[in-house]
Short mmCIF file of C-alpha atoms in Angstrom, two decimals:
data_model
loop_
_atom_site.label_atom_id
_atom_site.label_comp_id
_atom_site.label_asym_id
_atom_site.label_seq_id
_atom_site.Cartn_x
_atom_site.Cartn_y
_atom_site.Cartn_z
CA MET A 1 -0.13 0.05 0.05
CA LYS A 2 2.89 2.34 0.73
CA ARG A 3 4.56 1.52 -2.61
CA LYS A 4 1.29 2.37 -4.45
CA LEU A 5 1.05 5.88 -2.54
CA LEU A 6 4.60 6.64 -3.45
CA ASN A 7 4.01 5.83 -6.97
CA VAL A 8 1.06 8.00 -7.19
CA ALA A 9 3.08 10.95 -5.57
CA LEU A 10 5.84 10.23 -8.22
CA LEU A 11 3.09 10.41 -11.09
CA ALA A 12 1.76 13.84 -9.73
CA CYS A 13 5.19 15.14 -9.47
CA ILE A 14 5.97 14.25 -13.18
CA GLY A 15 2.44 15.28 -14.68
CA VAL A 16 1.91 18.51 -12.48
CA GLY A 17 4.90 19.27 -10.47
CA ALA A 18 7.08 19.79 -13.63
CA LEU A 19 5.13 23.15 -13.77
CA ALA A 20 4.64 24.08 -10.17
CA GLY A 21 5.83 21.43 -7.70
CA CYS A 22 9.00 19.38 -7.20
CA ASN A 23 10.92 22.50 -7.38
CA SER A 24 12.64 23.32 -4.11
CA SER A 25 14.15 26.55 -5.49
CA THR A 26 12.66 30.05 -4.49
CA ILE A 27 12.99 33.52 -5.59
CA THR A 28 11.89 36.33 -3.23
CA ILE A 29 11.70 39.99 -3.69
CA THR A 30 13.00 41.08 -0.18
CA ASN A 31 12.29 44.92 -0.35
CA LYS A 32 8.65 44.93 -1.10
CA GLU A 33 7.74 47.33 1.57
CA ALA A 34 10.26 49.86 0.46
CA LEU A 35 9.07 49.37 -3.23
CA LYS A 36 5.28 49.96 -1.97
CA GLU A 37 6.01 53.47 -0.53
CA GLU A 38 4.34 56.53 -2.07
CA TRP A 39 5.62 56.77 -5.70
CA HIS A 40 4.85 59.20 -8.20
CA VAL A 41 5.13 59.31 -12.08
CA GLY A 42 8.50 60.56 -13.08
CA GLU A 43 10.07 60.23 -9.80
CA SER A 44 13.38 58.44 -9.27
CA TYR A 45 13.40 54.72 -10.26
CA ARG A 46 13.50 51.99 -7.73
CA THR A 47 15.57 48.83 -7.58
CA LEU A 48 14.44 45.28 -6.79
CA GLU A 49 16.23 43.35 -4.21
CA ILE A 50 16.20 39.76 -4.93
CA ALA A 51 17.25 36.55 -3.00
CA THR A 52 17.40 32.98 -4.36
CA ASP A 53 17.43 29.62 -2.72
CA PRO A 54 19.80 27.95 -3.62
CA GLU A 55 22.16 31.17 -3.93
CA THR A 56 22.91 32.46 -7.49
CA ASN A 57 24.60 35.35 -9.02
CA ILE A 58 21.58 37.81 -9.36
CA SER A 59 23.41 40.31 -11.90
CA SER A 60 24.63 37.34 -14.14
CA ALA A 61 21.20 35.67 -14.04
CA ILE A 62 19.49 38.99 -15.01
CA THR A 63 22.11 39.45 -18.04
CA THR A 64 21.52 35.93 -19.16
CA GLY A 65 18.00 35.94 -18.84
CA ASP A 66 17.80 33.09 -16.15
CA ILE A 67 15.89 35.67 -13.90
CA VAL A 68 13.35 38.00 -15.63
CA ILE A 69 11.80 40.87 -14.19
CA SER A 70 8.54 41.72 -15.81
CA SER A 71 5.60 44.26 -15.57
CA SER A 72 1.93 43.55 -15.90
CA ASN A 73 1.47 46.91 -17.48
CA THR A 74 4.32 48.70 -19.12
CA ASN A 75 2.32 51.71 -19.37
CA VAL A 76 2.42 52.17 -15.75
CA VAL A 77 5.93 50.72 -14.74
CA THR A 78 8.89 49.63 -17.14
CA THR A 79 11.69 47.51 -16.19
CA ALA A 80 15.44 47.39 -16.93
CA GLY A 81 17.25 44.76 -15.19
CA LEU A 82 16.54 45.09 -11.44
CA ASN A 83 15.36 48.78 -11.93
CA ILE A 84 11.74 49.74 -12.27
CA TYR A 85 10.54 52.99 -13.60
CA ALA A 86 7.29 54.67 -12.96
CA VAL A 87 5.81 56.18 -16.21
CA GLY A 88 2.15 56.12 -15.69
CA ASP A 89 -0.35 56.27 -12.92
CA GLY A 90 -2.15 53.12 -12.13
CA ASP A 91 -1.90 49.73 -10.46
CA VAL A 92 0.76 47.33 -11.77
CA THR A 93 2.36 43.87 -10.59
CA ILE A 94 5.97 43.25 -10.94
CA THR A 95 7.09 39.79 -11.12
CA ALA A 96 10.56 38.11 -10.49
CA SER A 97 10.72 34.90 -12.11
CA TRP A 98 13.58 32.12 -12.06
CA GLY A 99 12.99 28.89 -13.80
CA GLY A 100 9.58 27.75 -12.64
CA VAL A 101 9.36 29.85 -9.55
CA SER A 102 8.23 33.41 -9.19
CA ASP A 103 7.62 36.23 -6.65
CA SER A 104 5.35 39.20 -7.27
CA VAL A 105 4.82 42.53 -5.65
CA ASP A 106 1.74 44.86 -6.23
CA LEU A 107 2.34 48.67 -6.66
CA SER A 108 0.06 51.81 -7.10
CA ILE A 109 1.71 54.61 -9.03
CA LEU A 110 0.32 58.03 -8.20
CA GLU A 111 -0.05 60.96 -10.55
CA GLN A 112 2.83 63.04 -11.63
CA ILE A 113 3.83 65.90 -9.23
CA PHE A 114 4.43 69.15 -10.99
CA TYR A 115 6.87 71.77 -9.69
CA GLU A 116 6.12 75.44 -10.10
CA MET A 117 8.81 77.69 -10.41
CA PRO A 118 9.72 78.93 -6.90
CA TYR A 119 12.04 81.70 -7.55
CA THR A 120 11.34 85.69 -8.03
CA VAL A 121 12.02 87.38 -11.17
CA GLY A 122 14.49 90.26 -10.75
CA GLU A 123 16.15 88.67 -7.87
CA GLN A 124 19.71 87.60 -7.38
CA TYR A 125 20.77 84.11 -6.45
CA TYR A 126 23.92 81.75 -6.21
CA LEU A 127 23.44 78.92 -8.76
CA GLY A 128 24.65 75.77 -7.61
CA PHE A 129 24.06 72.18 -6.39
CA LEU A 130 24.20 69.86 -3.50
CA THR A 131 26.23 67.00 -4.59
CA SER A 132 26.06 63.53 -3.80
CA SER A 133 28.99 63.81 -1.22
CA ASP A 134 26.98 66.47 0.48
CA GLU A 135 28.93 69.24 -0.57
CA TYR A 136 27.44 72.69 -1.73
CA LYS A 137 29.05 73.98 -4.84
CA TYR A 138 28.34 77.34 -6.73
CA ILE A 139 29.33 78.58 -10.11
CA ASP A 140 32.08 81.41 -10.20
CA GLY A 141 31.26 82.63 -13.76
CA THR A 142 34.30 81.19 -15.48
CA THR A 143 34.94 78.13 -17.65
CA PRO A 144 37.76 75.87 -18.04
CA LYS A 145 40.72 77.47 -19.87
CA ASP A 146 40.55 75.30 -23.19
CA TYR A 147 36.80 74.18 -22.86
CA ASP A 148 33.83 76.56 -22.68
CA TYR A 149 31.00 74.22 -22.40
CA GLU A 150 31.17 73.75 -18.84
CA GLY A 151 30.88 76.08 -15.87
CA ASN A 152 33.59 76.01 -13.03
CA LEU A 153 32.54 75.72 -9.71
CA THR A 154 33.64 76.67 -6.22
CA MET A 155 32.38 75.91 -2.60
CA SER A 156 33.46 79.53 -1.35
CA LEU A 157 30.75 81.86 -1.09
CA ASP A 158 33.22 84.79 -1.62
CA GLU A 159 34.06 83.35 -4.92
CA ALA A 160 30.37 82.43 -6.00
CA ILE A 161 29.00 84.80 -8.52
CA GLU A 162 25.40 86.16 -8.14
CA VAL A 163 23.05 85.28 -10.88
CA THR A 164 19.89 87.53 -11.86
CA LEU A 165 16.76 85.78 -12.78
CA SER A 166 14.71 87.78 -15.37
CA ASP A 167 11.64 87.40 -17.57
CA ALA A 168 12.41 86.55 -21.19
CA GLY A 169 8.85 86.55 -22.47
CA ASP A 170 7.08 83.67 -24.02
CA GLY A 171 7.59 81.82 -21.02
CA GLY A 172 11.35 81.82 -20.62
CA TYR A 173 13.61 83.18 -18.36
CA TYR A 174 17.12 84.72 -18.54
CA LEU A 175 19.78 83.69 -16.05
CA SER A 176 22.59 86.34 -16.30
CA PHE A 177 25.76 87.57 -14.08
CA GLU A 178 28.21 90.21 -14.26
CA LEU A 179 31.93 89.51 -14.91
CA ASN A 180 34.59 92.02 -15.47
CA ASN A 181 31.96 94.76 -16.27
CA VAL A 182 30.63 92.42 -18.84
CA THR A 183 27.07 90.73 -18.73
CA TYR A 184 26.83 86.99 -19.54
CA TYR A 185 23.85 84.84 -19.94
CA ILE A 186 23.76 81.11 -18.98
CA CYS A 187 22.62 79.38 -22.19
CA ILE A 188 21.85 75.82 -23.60
CA VAL A 189 22.83 76.27 -27.17
CA THR A 190 23.57 73.97 -30.27
CA VAL A 191 27.09 73.80 -31.32
CA GLY A 192 27.68 71.44 -34.19
CA LYS A 193 25.66 68.33 -33.57
CA TYR A 194 25.70 68.93 -29.63
CA ILE A 195 23.73 70.66 -27.29
CA VAL A 196 25.91 72.34 -24.78
CA LEU A 197 26.16 74.89 -21.87
CA GLN A 198 27.79 78.31 -22.70
CA TYR A 199 28.15 81.67 -21.08
CA LEU A 200 27.20 84.25 -23.85
CA THR A 201 26.97 88.03 -24.15
CA GLU A 202 23.82 87.50 -26.38
CA PRO A 203 20.83 86.30 -24.42
CA THR A 204 19.33 82.97 -24.98
CA ALA A 205 16.26 82.05 -22.80
CA VAL A 206 15.99 78.91 -20.50
CA TYR A 207 12.62 77.23 -19.52
CA TRP A 208 11.19 76.03 -16.19
CA ASN A 209 10.56 72.04 -16.81
CA ARG A 210 7.60 71.72 -14.40
CA GLU A 211 7.94 67.84 -14.53
CA ILE A 212 11.43 67.53 -12.90
CA GLY A 213 11.67 71.17 -11.31
CA ALA A 214 14.71 72.66 -13.29
CA PHE A 215 15.60 75.07 -15.75
CA GLY A 216 16.28 73.78 -19.40
CA THR A 217 15.56 73.77 -22.90
CA GLU A 218 12.16 74.76 -24.20
CA ASP A 219 11.38 71.24 -25.47
CA GLY A 220 12.11 69.84 -22.02
CA GLU A 221 14.82 67.46 -23.37
CA TYR A 222 17.85 69.10 -21.53
CA PHE A 223 18.38 70.71 -18.26
CA LEU A 224 21.09 72.39 -16.20
CA CYS A 225 22.78 70.05 -13.85
CA TYR A 226 25.77 69.09 -12.04
CA ASN A 227 28.32 66.86 -13.80
CA SER A 228 30.19 64.98 -11.21
CA ALA A 229 32.88 63.46 -13.64
CA TYR A 230 34.11 66.83 -14.60
CA ASP A 231 32.82 68.76 -11.45
CA CYS A 232 30.99 71.42 -13.26
CA LEU A 233 27.72 73.11 -14.32
CA TYR A 234 26.52 71.21 -17.58
CA ALA A 235 23.60 70.78 -19.80
CA SER A 236 22.48 67.01 -19.94
CA LEU A 237 19.47 65.02 -21.45
CA VAL A 238 16.69 64.56 -19.18
CA SER A 239 16.28 61.20 -20.17
CA SER A 240 19.73 60.12 -19.35
CA TYR A 241 20.59 61.96 -16.25
CA GLY A 242 17.11 63.51 -15.06
CA PRO A 243 15.60 62.56 -11.78
CA SER A 244 13.86 59.40 -12.99
CA SER A 245 16.85 58.11 -14.83
CA ALA A 246 19.33 55.37 -14.00
CA ASN A 247 21.89 57.90 -13.32
CA PRO A 248 20.25 61.05 -11.76
CA SER A 249 22.29 64.31 -11.51
CA PRO A 250 21.95 67.03 -9.09
CA ILE A 251 19.77 69.64 -10.65
CA ALA A 252 21.05 73.32 -10.76
CA THR A 253 19.36 75.18 -7.92
CA LEU A 254 19.18 79.09 -7.15
CA TYR A 255 20.11 79.57 -3.69
CA ASN A 256 19.28 83.04 -1.82
CA PRO A 257 22.70 84.46 -0.93
CA ASP A 258 21.61 85.24 2.52
CA GLU A 259 20.79 81.45 3.09
CA ALA A 260 23.40 79.64 0.84
CA ILE A 261 25.66 77.49 2.73
CA GLU A 262 29.32 77.11 2.32
CA SER A 263 30.79 73.64 2.47
CA THR A 264 34.19 72.76 3.91
CA PRO A 265 36.51 71.44 1.12
CA TRP A 266 37.35 67.80 1.93
CA THR A 267 41.10 66.96 2.27
CA CYS A 268 41.97 63.59 1.24
CA PRO A 269 44.63 61.43 3.00
CA GLU A 270 47.92 61.07 1.00
CA GLU A 271 48.42 57.68 -0.20
CA GLU A 272 51.34 55.60 1.32
CA VAL A 273 53.88 55.26 -1.36
CA ASP A 274 54.39 51.37 -1.57
CA TYR A 275 54.18 51.21 -5.39
CA ILE A 276 57.45 50.79 -7.35
CA THR A 277 59.44 53.87 -8.06
CA ALA A 278 61.79 52.21 -10.40
CA GLU A 279 61.70 49.87 -13.43
CA PRO A 280 59.86 46.69 -12.69
CA THR A 281 61.71 43.36 -12.65
CA SER A 282 61.03 41.15 -15.56
CA GLY A 283 59.16 37.90 -14.38
CA GLY A 284 57.94 39.70 -11.27
CA THR A 285 54.39 39.84 -10.11
CA TYR A 286 52.51 42.96 -9.04
CA TYR A 287 48.96 44.41 -8.44
CA LEU A 288 47.95 47.17 -10.74
CA ALA A 289 45.99 49.80 -8.74
CA LEU A 290 45.25 53.43 -8.91
CA TYR A 291 44.67 55.91 -6.07
CA ASN A 292 41.57 58.13 -6.42
CA ASP A 293 41.60 61.10 -4.22
CA TYR A 294 38.61 63.09 -5.96
CA SER A 295 36.15 63.20 -3.20
CA GLU A 296 35.44 61.37 0.28
CA SER A 297 32.97 58.91 -1.35
CA THR A 298 35.53 57.79 -3.99
CA TYR A 299 38.97 58.13 -2.32
CA GLY A 300 41.20 54.93 -1.92
CA ARG A 301 43.14 52.35 -3.85
CA TYR A 302 41.30 50.47 -6.69
CA TYR A 303 42.79 47.29 -7.84
CA PHE A 304 42.70 45.86 -11.14
CA THR A 305 40.62 42.67 -10.99
CA GLY A 306 41.70 41.06 -14.25
CA SER A 307 38.30 41.49 -16.07
CA ILE A 308 36.75 44.14 -18.40
CA SER A 309 33.58 46.01 -17.66
CA ASN A 310 31.65 48.22 -20.14
CA ASN A 311 35.04 48.52 -22.07
CA TYR A 312 37.00 49.57 -19.14
CA GLY A 313 39.39 47.58 -16.70
CA ALA A 314 37.34 46.65 -13.65
CA THR A 315 38.59 47.29 -10.19
CA ASP A 316 37.81 46.71 -6.62
CA GLN A 317 38.95 48.15 -3.29
CA ASP A 318 39.47 44.57 -1.77
CA VAL A 319 42.96 43.43 -2.35
CA SER A 320 41.90 39.87 -2.26
CA LYS A 321 40.06 40.46 -5.64
CA ALA A 322 42.96 41.88 -7.23
CA ALA A 323 44.59 40.15 -10.24
CA GLU A 324 48.34 39.42 -10.15
CA VAL A 325 49.91 40.99 -13.21
CA THR A 326 53.18 39.51 -14.60
CA VAL A 327 55.76 41.94 -16.15
CA THR A 328 57.91 40.46 -18.77
CA ALA A 329 60.94 42.26 -20.50
CA VAL A 330 60.34 42.17 -24.34
CA SER A 331 62.01 44.22 -27.26
CA GLY A 332 61.18 47.88 -26.64
CA GLY A 333 59.76 47.52 -23.14
CA TYR A 334 57.63 45.38 -21.13
CA THR A 335 54.33 43.28 -21.43
CA LEU A 336 51.97 43.04 -18.59
CA SER A 337 49.92 39.93 -18.59
CA VAL A 338 47.25 38.30 -16.23
CA THR A 339 46.00 34.52 -16.20
CA ILE A 340 42.34 34.14 -16.57
CA ASP A 341 40.95 30.55 -16.43
CA SER A 342 44.26 29.22 -17.23
CA ASN A 343 44.58 31.57 -20.25
CA THR A 344 47.20 34.30 -20.55
CA LYS A 345 45.77 37.74 -21.52
CA TYR A 346 47.83 40.94 -22.11
CA ILE A 347 46.71 44.28 -20.93
CA ALA A 348 46.71 46.24 -24.22
CA LEU A 349 45.64 49.94 -25.68
CA VAL A 350 43.26 48.86 -28.35
CA LYS A 351 41.78 50.84 -31.04
CA LYS A 352 37.99 51.13 -30.91
CA VAL A 353 35.39 52.53 -33.14
CA LYS A 354 33.51 55.48 -31.99
CA ASP A 355 31.43 56.19 -35.08
CA GLU A 356 31.71 54.00 -37.79
CA THR A 357 30.02 56.11 -40.28
CA GLU A 358 32.13 59.01 -39.52
CA GLY A 359 35.18 56.94 -39.33
CA THR A 360 36.12 58.17 -35.96
CA TYR A 361 37.52 55.95 -33.19
CA TYR A 362 39.42 56.03 -29.82
CA TYR A 363 41.84 53.85 -27.93
CA ASN A 364 40.94 52.23 -24.61
CA PHE A 365 42.17 49.40 -22.11
CA ASP A 366 41.59 46.00 -23.08
CA LEU A 367 42.69 42.51 -22.58
CA VAL A 368 43.92 40.58 -25.55
CA ASP A 369 45.44 37.27 -26.47
CA ALA A 370 49.12 37.26 -27.51
CA THR A 371 48.32 35.79 -30.94
CA VAL A 372 46.30 39.07 -32.14
CA THR A 373 48.76 41.45 -30.87
CA THR A 374 49.99 43.85 -33.51
CA ASP A 375 52.07 46.35 -31.60
CA GLY A 376 50.61 49.38 -33.39
CA GLU A 377 50.54 47.89 -37.07
CA GLY A 378 47.55 47.65 -39.41
CA THR A 379 44.34 49.35 -39.65
CA ASN A 380 43.14 48.14 -36.10
CA PRO A 381 46.26 48.58 -34.05
CA THR A 382 46.74 46.90 -30.70
CA TYR A 383 49.46 48.02 -28.45
CA THR A 384 51.06 45.58 -25.68
CA THR A 385 54.52 47.05 -25.20
CA PHE A 386 54.66 49.31 -22.19
CA THR A 387 57.71 51.45 -21.15
CA TRP A 388 58.55 52.98 -17.59
CA ASP A 389 57.88 56.47 -16.88
CA SER A 390 59.81 57.71 -13.93
CA THR A 391 57.97 61.09 -13.73
CA TYR A 392 54.85 59.54 -12.65
CA ASN A 393 56.20 56.12 -11.63
CA THR A 394 53.68 54.44 -14.16
CA MET A 395 53.90 52.31 -17.38
CA VAL A 396 52.90 54.00 -20.57
CA VAL A 397 52.48 53.26 -24.30
CA ASN A 398 54.65 55.28 -26.67
CA GLY A 399 54.25 56.19 -30.34
CA VAL A 400 50.37 55.71 -30.61
CA ASP A 401 49.26 56.80 -34.12
CA ILE A 402 45.99 59.09 -33.95
CA ASP A 403 45.74 59.86 -37.71
CA THR A 404 42.07 61.12 -37.27
CA ASN A 405 43.44 63.97 -35.30
CA ASN A 406 46.57 64.39 -37.27
CA GLU A 407 48.47 63.45 -34.60
CA SER A 408 51.21 60.79 -34.32
CA GLY A 409 53.81 59.45 -31.83
CA THR A 410 51.23 60.12 -28.87
CA THR A 411 51.95 58.68 -25.50
CA TYR A 412 49.17 57.07 -23.50
CA PHE A 413 48.85 56.38 -19.76
CA MET A 414 46.55 53.73 -18.23
CA GLY A 415 44.55 55.08 -15.31
CA THR A 416 41.46 57.18 -14.78
CA TYR A 417 40.51 60.63 -13.93
CA SER A 418 37.92 62.67 -11.96
CA SER A 419 35.29 60.40 -9.84
CA TYR A 420 35.85 57.41 -11.96
CA THR A 421 37.56 54.32 -10.74
CA THR A 422 38.10 51.96 -13.69
CA PHE A 423 41.02 51.66 -15.96
CA GLY A 424 40.93 53.23 -19.41
CA MET A 425 43.70 54.94 -21.47
CA SER A 426 44.36 58.62 -21.73
CA LYS A 427 46.85 60.94 -23.28
CA TYR A 428 50.03 61.36 -21.09
CA SER A 429 49.77 64.98 -21.38
CA TYR A 430 46.51 65.02 -19.43
CA LEU A 431 48.60 63.94 -16.38
CA ASN A 432 49.62 67.63 -16.02
CA GLY A 433 46.05 68.37 -15.04
CA GLU A 434 44.06 67.98 -11.88
CA HIS A 435 42.22 64.74 -10.84
CA GLN A 436 44.33 62.41 -13.04
CA TYR A 437 45.24 59.18 -11.58
CA PRO A 438 47.83 56.89 -13.30
CA GLY A 439 47.81 53.15 -12.51
CA ARG A 440 50.82 51.94 -10.75
CA LEU A 441 52.36 48.61 -9.89
CA TYR A 442 52.53 47.23 -6.26
CA PRO A 443 54.74 44.34 -5.48
CA VAL A 444 52.43 41.51 -4.58
CA SER A 445 53.96 41.31 -1.32
CA THR A 446 53.26 44.75 -0.33
CA GLY A 447 49.57 45.08 -1.61
CA THR A 448 47.24 46.42 0.98
CA GLU A 449 43.59 47.00 1.23
CA GLU A 450 42.59 50.58 1.49
#
């Protein structure tokens, strides 16, 4: 009798359980209560937190499609990976599916909130931002020496410049300031095929975008915001950097001078010099790392992990995740290699297409097989030979031919700049500027976690 009952259970498992039962795996949305909090159309996206049993790499499973996040009504909420976006008001069910199991959360999206322009025409303000580092920064009326599509910033109220808000008619406004007895207007204009920020003596109106509460273009596509990569006032796409985007940027805000807050500049601790300061030893193993002192939220040492992420060398501050880089002397310099899954890969500067129709390209950091190395020859050159630079104690690539810019013999360094923490390739001349961070070699025995 027991055997018959067991057989019946097995048949049920085969016939029905293949779809619903006999699967001990589970997937759970663990932050349902946070997702259900009041949410209006157009507000910042939210991210699902997922747990599985047995455990799996959630990010990888999302990429491969093993885990699927779906919306019952894409007119209300859309999905992109683990991120969900409120695009319309109404009720919706978000489901996370994994194999034959799933979990769901019901959401109610409220109507969009519109922001009326809160400033007074004719008044003067400081134009600035509260950054993600909780620092207040204001424009000082200047632009970079060689690039006038950005507005320089300061934390000092003494250096901040007062901006006058005036009525431009037709629903627009002028934002202007006086510098050296000249009136300049903060404008968003077309230069070539780009929409950029410029300070001009001829007025161009900006418009108040009620959907996001910011000044921008009349069509609502661009807005004035903070660019953290370049630490400046910038004109960016609302769809890419607006409040509801995946990479929201702080909105340019007008502050009453009597109420403006002055932040104290953060001072980064100096890095301990335990990287090599003389040519490396052939056959030696090292950690390749950079030290970023851009801000309190980014400072520290970042080790190359031996993988590529979005065309850049991935890093981690945990030294246990660092890849060991072998330096080998070759004709003309050195190669830098890592071993990935028993395969040797070489760190390289590689030519990559920027715009195929226009025939433009750029060079970047990559890992290549020795068999495809061309050391700068051919139409798609790859450079794997590095030389030692004693000025910055780093490895560089010499003689890079950038014929589209009528340049040849350009030297590149591997590293990063500004708030970025991944490895790319940049012109050596950029190291003369601020916030440039070359990659350096740390003997494996002295690699330390920051």
